[in-house]
Coordinates of C-alpha atoms and ligand atoms in Angstrom, one line a residue:
M739 CA 43.8 99.1 115.1
G740 CA 43.6 100.4 111.5
K741 CA 44.0 97.7 108.8
Y742 CA 45.2 100.3 106.3
A743 CA 47.3 103.4 106.4
A744 CA 48.1 106.3 104.1
L745 CA 51.5 108.1 103.9
V746 CA 51.7 111.8 103.1
D747 CA 55.3 112.5 102.1
V748 CA 55.0 116.3 102.5
S749 CA 58.5 116.8 100.9
R750 CA 57.0 115.7 97.5
C751 CA 53.9 117.8 97.4
T752 CA 53.7 120.4 94.6
A753 CA 50.3 121.9 95.7
C754 CA 48.7 120.9 92.4
R755 CA 45.5 120.2 94.4
G756 CA 44.5 117.2 92.3
C757 CA 43.7 115.6 95.7
Q758 CA 41.2 118.4 96.6
I759 CA 39.4 118.0 93.2
A760 CA 39.3 114.2 93.3
C761 CA 37.8 114.4 96.8
K762 CA 35.1 116.8 95.7
Q763 CA 34.4 114.6 92.6
W764 CA 34.1 111.3 94.4
N765 CA 32.1 112.7 97.3
E766 CA 30.0 114.9 95.0
L767 CA 30.8 118.0 97.1
P768 CA 30.0 121.4 95.6
G769 CA 32.6 124.1 95.1
E770 CA 32.6 127.1 97.5
K771 CA 32.4 130.7 96.5
T772 CA 35.5 132.4 97.9
I773 CA 37.4 135.7 97.8
N774 CA 41.1 136.3 97.3
L775 CA 42.7 136.5 100.7
G776 CA 46.2 137.1 99.4
T777 CA 47.1 133.4 99.3
Y778 CA 46.7 130.6 96.8
Q779 CA 45.2 128.5 99.6
N780 CA 41.6 128.0 98.4
P781 CA 39.1 127.6 99.9
P782 CA 40.5 129.2 103.1
D783 CA 39.6 126.3 105.4
L784 CA 38.1 122.9 105.7
S785 CA 34.3 122.7 105.7
V786 CA 31.4 120.2 105.4
T787 CA 32.0 120.5 101.6
T788 CA 35.8 120.6 101.7
F789 CA 37.1 117.4 103.3
T790 CA 40.7 118.0 102.3
L791 CA 42.7 121.1 101.8
V792 CA 46.2 122.0 100.7
R793 CA 47.4 124.7 103.1
F794 CA 50.0 127.1 101.9
K795 CA 52.7 128.9 103.9
E796 CA 55.5 131.2 102.8
I797 CA 58.7 131.3 104.8
S798 CA 61.4 133.9 104.4
D799 CA 64.7 132.7 105.8
K800 CA 68.0 134.7 105.3
G801 CA 66.9 135.9 101.9
E802 CA 65.6 132.5 100.8
L803 CA 62.0 132.0 100.2
R804 CA 60.3 128.7 100.9
W805 CA 56.8 127.9 99.9
N806 CA 55.5 125.0 102.0
F807 CA 52.4 122.9 101.3
F808 CA 50.5 120.7 103.7
K809 CA 47.6 118.5 102.7
D810 CA 45.2 118.6 105.7
Q811 CA 42.4 116.2 106.5
C812 CA 41.1 113.8 109.2
R813 CA 44.0 111.5 110.4
H814 CA 41.6 108.6 111.2
C815 CA 43.0 108.2 114.7
L816 CA 43.4 104.6 115.8
E817 CA 41.5 105.4 119.0
P818 CA 39.6 108.5 117.9
P819 CA 39.1 111.1 120.6
C820 CA 36.2 112.6 118.6
K821 CA 34.4 109.2 118.9
E822 CA 35.3 109.0 122.6
A823 CA 33.7 112.4 123.2
A824 CA 30.7 111.6 121.0
D825 CA 30.0 108.2 122.8
M826 CA 29.6 110.0 126.1
A827 CA 26.7 112.0 124.6
V828 CA 25.1 110.0 121.7
K829 CA 26.3 106.5 121.0
G830 CA 26.7 105.7 117.4
A831 CA 27.0 109.3 116.2
I832 CA 30.6 108.7 115.3
I833 CA 31.6 105.2 114.3
Q834 CA 34.8 103.4 113.2
D835 CA 34.5 100.7 110.5
E836 CA 36.5 97.4 110.3
N837 CA 39.1 99.1 108.1
G838 CA 39.7 101.8 110.7
C839 CA 37.8 104.6 108.8
V840 CA 36.3 107.0 111.3
L841 CA 32.8 108.1 110.1
F842 CA 30.4 110.8 111.2
T843 CA 26.7 109.8 110.9
E844 CA 23.6 112.0 110.7
K845 CA 23.3 111.6 114.5
T846 CA 26.1 114.1 114.8
R847 CA 23.4 116.8 114.6
L848 CA 22.6 115.9 118.2
L849 CA 26.2 116.6 119.4
D850 CA 27.8 119.8 120.5
I851 CA 30.2 120.9 117.7
R852 CA 32.4 122.7 120.3
E853 CA 33.0 119.6 122.3
I854 CA 33.7 117.4 119.2
R855 CA 36.0 119.9 117.7
E856 CA 37.8 120.5 121.0
A857 CA 38.3 116.7 121.3
C858 CA 40.0 116.4 117.9
P859 CA 43.7 116.9 118.2
Y860 CA 43.9 118.2 114.7
D861 CA 40.9 120.6 114.6
I862 CA 39.1 118.7 111.8
P863 CA 35.3 118.4 112.5
R864 CA 33.1 120.9 110.8
Q865 CA 29.3 121.5 111.0
D866 CA 26.7 122.3 108.5
P867 CA 25.1 125.5 109.8
N868 CA 21.7 124.5 108.5
T869 CA 21.3 120.8 109.3
K870 CA 23.8 120.8 112.2
I871 CA 25.2 117.6 110.9
M872 CA 29.0 117.3 111.2
D873 CA 31.2 116.0 108.4
K874 CA 34.8 115.4 107.4
C875 CA 37.0 113.1 105.3
T876 CA 35.7 109.5 105.3
F877 CA 39.1 107.9 104.2
C878 CA 36.9 107.0 101.2
A879 CA 35.5 104.1 103.3
D880 CA 33.2 103.1 100.5
R881 CA 36.1 102.8 98.0
I882 CA 38.3 100.9 100.5
A883 CA 35.4 98.5 101.3
N884 CA 35.3 97.7 97.5
G885 CA 39.0 97.2 97.0
M886 CA 39.8 100.6 95.7
I887 CA 42.2 103.2 97.0
P888 CA 41.0 106.6 98.3
A889 CA 40.2 109.0 95.5
C890 CA 42.8 111.7 96.6
I891 CA 45.6 109.1 96.7
K892 CA 44.7 107.8 93.2
A893 CA 44.8 111.3 91.8
C894 CA 48.2 112.4 93.3
P895 CA 50.7 112.6 90.4
T896 CA 53.8 113.2 92.5
G897 CA 54.0 110.2 94.8
T898 CA 53.2 112.3 97.9
L899 CA 50.3 110.1 98.8
T900 CA 50.5 106.3 99.2
F901 CA 48.0 103.8 100.6
G902 CA 48.2 100.2 101.6
P903 CA 48.2 97.7 104.5
R904 CA 49.4 99.4 107.7
D905 CA 52.5 97.3 108.2
K906 CA 53.7 97.9 104.6
I907 CA 53.1 101.7 104.8
L908 CA 55.0 101.9 108.1
Q909 CA 57.9 100.1 106.5
M910 CA 57.8 102.3 103.5
A911 CA 57.5 105.4 105.7
N912 CA 60.6 104.5 107.8
K913 CA 62.6 103.8 104.6
R914 CA 61.6 107.1 103.0
L915 CA 62.3 108.9 106.3
G916 CA 65.9 107.7 106.1
E917 CA 66.3 109.0 102.6
V918 CA 64.7 112.4 103.3
K919 CA 66.9 112.9 106.5
K920 CA 70.0 112.9 104.3
H921 CA 68.8 116.3 103.0
F922 CA 66.6 117.4 105.8
P923 CA 68.0 116.2 109.2
L924 CA 65.0 117.4 111.1
A925 CA 62.6 115.2 109.1
R926 CA 60.2 113.0 111.1
L927 CA 57.0 111.0 111.0
I928 CA 54.2 112.6 112.9
D929 CA 52.1 110.6 115.4
K930 CA 52.7 107.3 113.5
D931 CA 51.6 105.1 116.4
D932 CA 48.3 106.9 116.8
V933 CA 46.8 107.6 113.4
S934 CA 46.1 105.9 110.0
W935 CA 47.3 109.0 108.1
L936 CA 51.0 109.2 108.6
Y937 CA 52.8 112.5 107.8
L938 CA 56.4 112.7 106.9
L939 CA 57.4 116.3 107.5
H940 CA 60.8 117.3 106.2
L941 CA 60.8 120.7 108.0
P942 CA 59.7 121.7 111.6
Q943 CA 55.9 121.8 112.1
V944 CA 55.9 125.6 112.5
E945 CA 57.0 126.0 108.9
F946 CA 53.6 124.7 107.7
Q947 CA 50.2 126.4 107.7
M948 CA 48.1 124.6 110.3
T949 CA 45.1 125.9 112.2
A950 CA 45.9 127.6 115.5
R951 CA 44.0 124.8 117.3
A952 CA 45.7 121.9 115.6
K953 CA 47.4 120.4 118.6
G954 CA 48.5 117.0 117.3
P955 CA 51.1 115.1 119.2
V956 CA 51.0 117.0 122.5
T957 CA 47.3 116.5 122.9
L958 CA 47.5 112.8 122.0
A959 CA 50.3 112.3 124.5
R960 CA 48.4 114.1 127.2
R961 CA 45.3 112.2 126.5
A962 CA 47.2 108.9 126.8
F963 CA 48.7 110.1 130.1
M964 CA 45.3 111.1 131.4
K965 CA 43.5 107.9 130.4
P966 CA 44.1 106.0 133.6
F967 CA 43.0 109.1 135.6
R968 CA 39.8 109.4 133.5
A969 CA 39.0 105.7 134.1
L970 CA 39.6 106.2 137.8
V971 CA 37.3 109.3 137.9
T972 CA 34.6 107.4 135.8
G973 CA 34.9 104.4 138.2
M974 CA 34.5 106.7 141.3
A975 CA 31.5 108.4 139.7
L976 CA 30.0 105.0 139.0
V977 CA 30.6 103.8 142.5
G978 CA 29.1 107.0 143.7
S979 CA 26.0 106.6 141.5
V980 CA 25.5 103.0 142.6
A981 CA 25.8 104.1 146.3
I982 CA 23.3 106.9 145.7
H983 CA 21.0 104.5 143.8
S984 CA 21.1 101.9 146.5
D985 CA 20.5 104.5 149.2
S986 CA 17.6 105.9 147.3
S987 CA 16.3 102.3 146.6
R988 CA 16.0 101.9 150.4
E989 CA 13.7 104.9 150.7
Ligands
SF4_178 S1 41.6 113.5 113.3 FE1 40.0 114.3 114.6 S2 38.1 114.0 113.4 FE2 39.7 112.6 112.6 S3 39.5 110.7 113.8 FE3 41.0 111.9 114.8 S4 39.9 113.0 116.4 FE4 38.4 112.2 114.9
SF4_179 S1 47.6 115.7 94.6 FE1 49.5 115.2 95.6 S2 51.0 116.7 94.9 FE2 49.0 117.5 94.3 S3 48.4 118.8 96.1 FE3 47.6 116.8 96.6 S4 49.1 115.7 97.8 FE4 50.1 117.5 96.8

């Protein structure tokens, strides 16, 4: 269970991208050379040198134009599916610290990026093409461990991003949800029981630019549903292997 949480109140984001810059500065990540793809979203996607990205989407609705912004990064799942997948192949490649921050280590170079990316319900992990090491947002684990708030949250000038003890952030998120619902009845909190980064979306999810493979709630729900069956299959496999082992030990 995460000790801390962050709230992203998407209804307040102005896409100033101070969070993107602060992340690059704190983590000493280089800029990326990009080309204009007809959008202000820049760079075009997350990468091992871009841990957080403000995604842009234009919506035209009955003559009204809406420009929606969505700050994307690792949600620091409470029971991270990426770690679950990694543990099956290389123990310790993905770890979770005492504050709930999910961290990729250098051992990720031994993992299959397709499996780890497929395991993530939000399509977050990225791989360095040269070193094969995977990377992503760390929740500024080093800052949190030293009593500071994550760099992106400190930089946000609009109150979109808030950080604190999980119970306080949940309380604040529910209160804010009530306020936002007065103007946006479909507003909701995304996956609040599963992740440390809570998102308050004031509009339906399809109105935001997310990667085609970002699966979110559906996958988390399905994984929870499948958990007992996976345990059963693993148990049966273990019994099978013990049986085979004891048979072979008689040879
Ligand atoms: S969002 Fe993806 S990369 Fe981040 S902890 Fe969850 S599964 Fe892992
Ligand atoms: S710093 Fe805050 S307002 Fe600016 S883009 Fe990031 S989340 Fe949005």
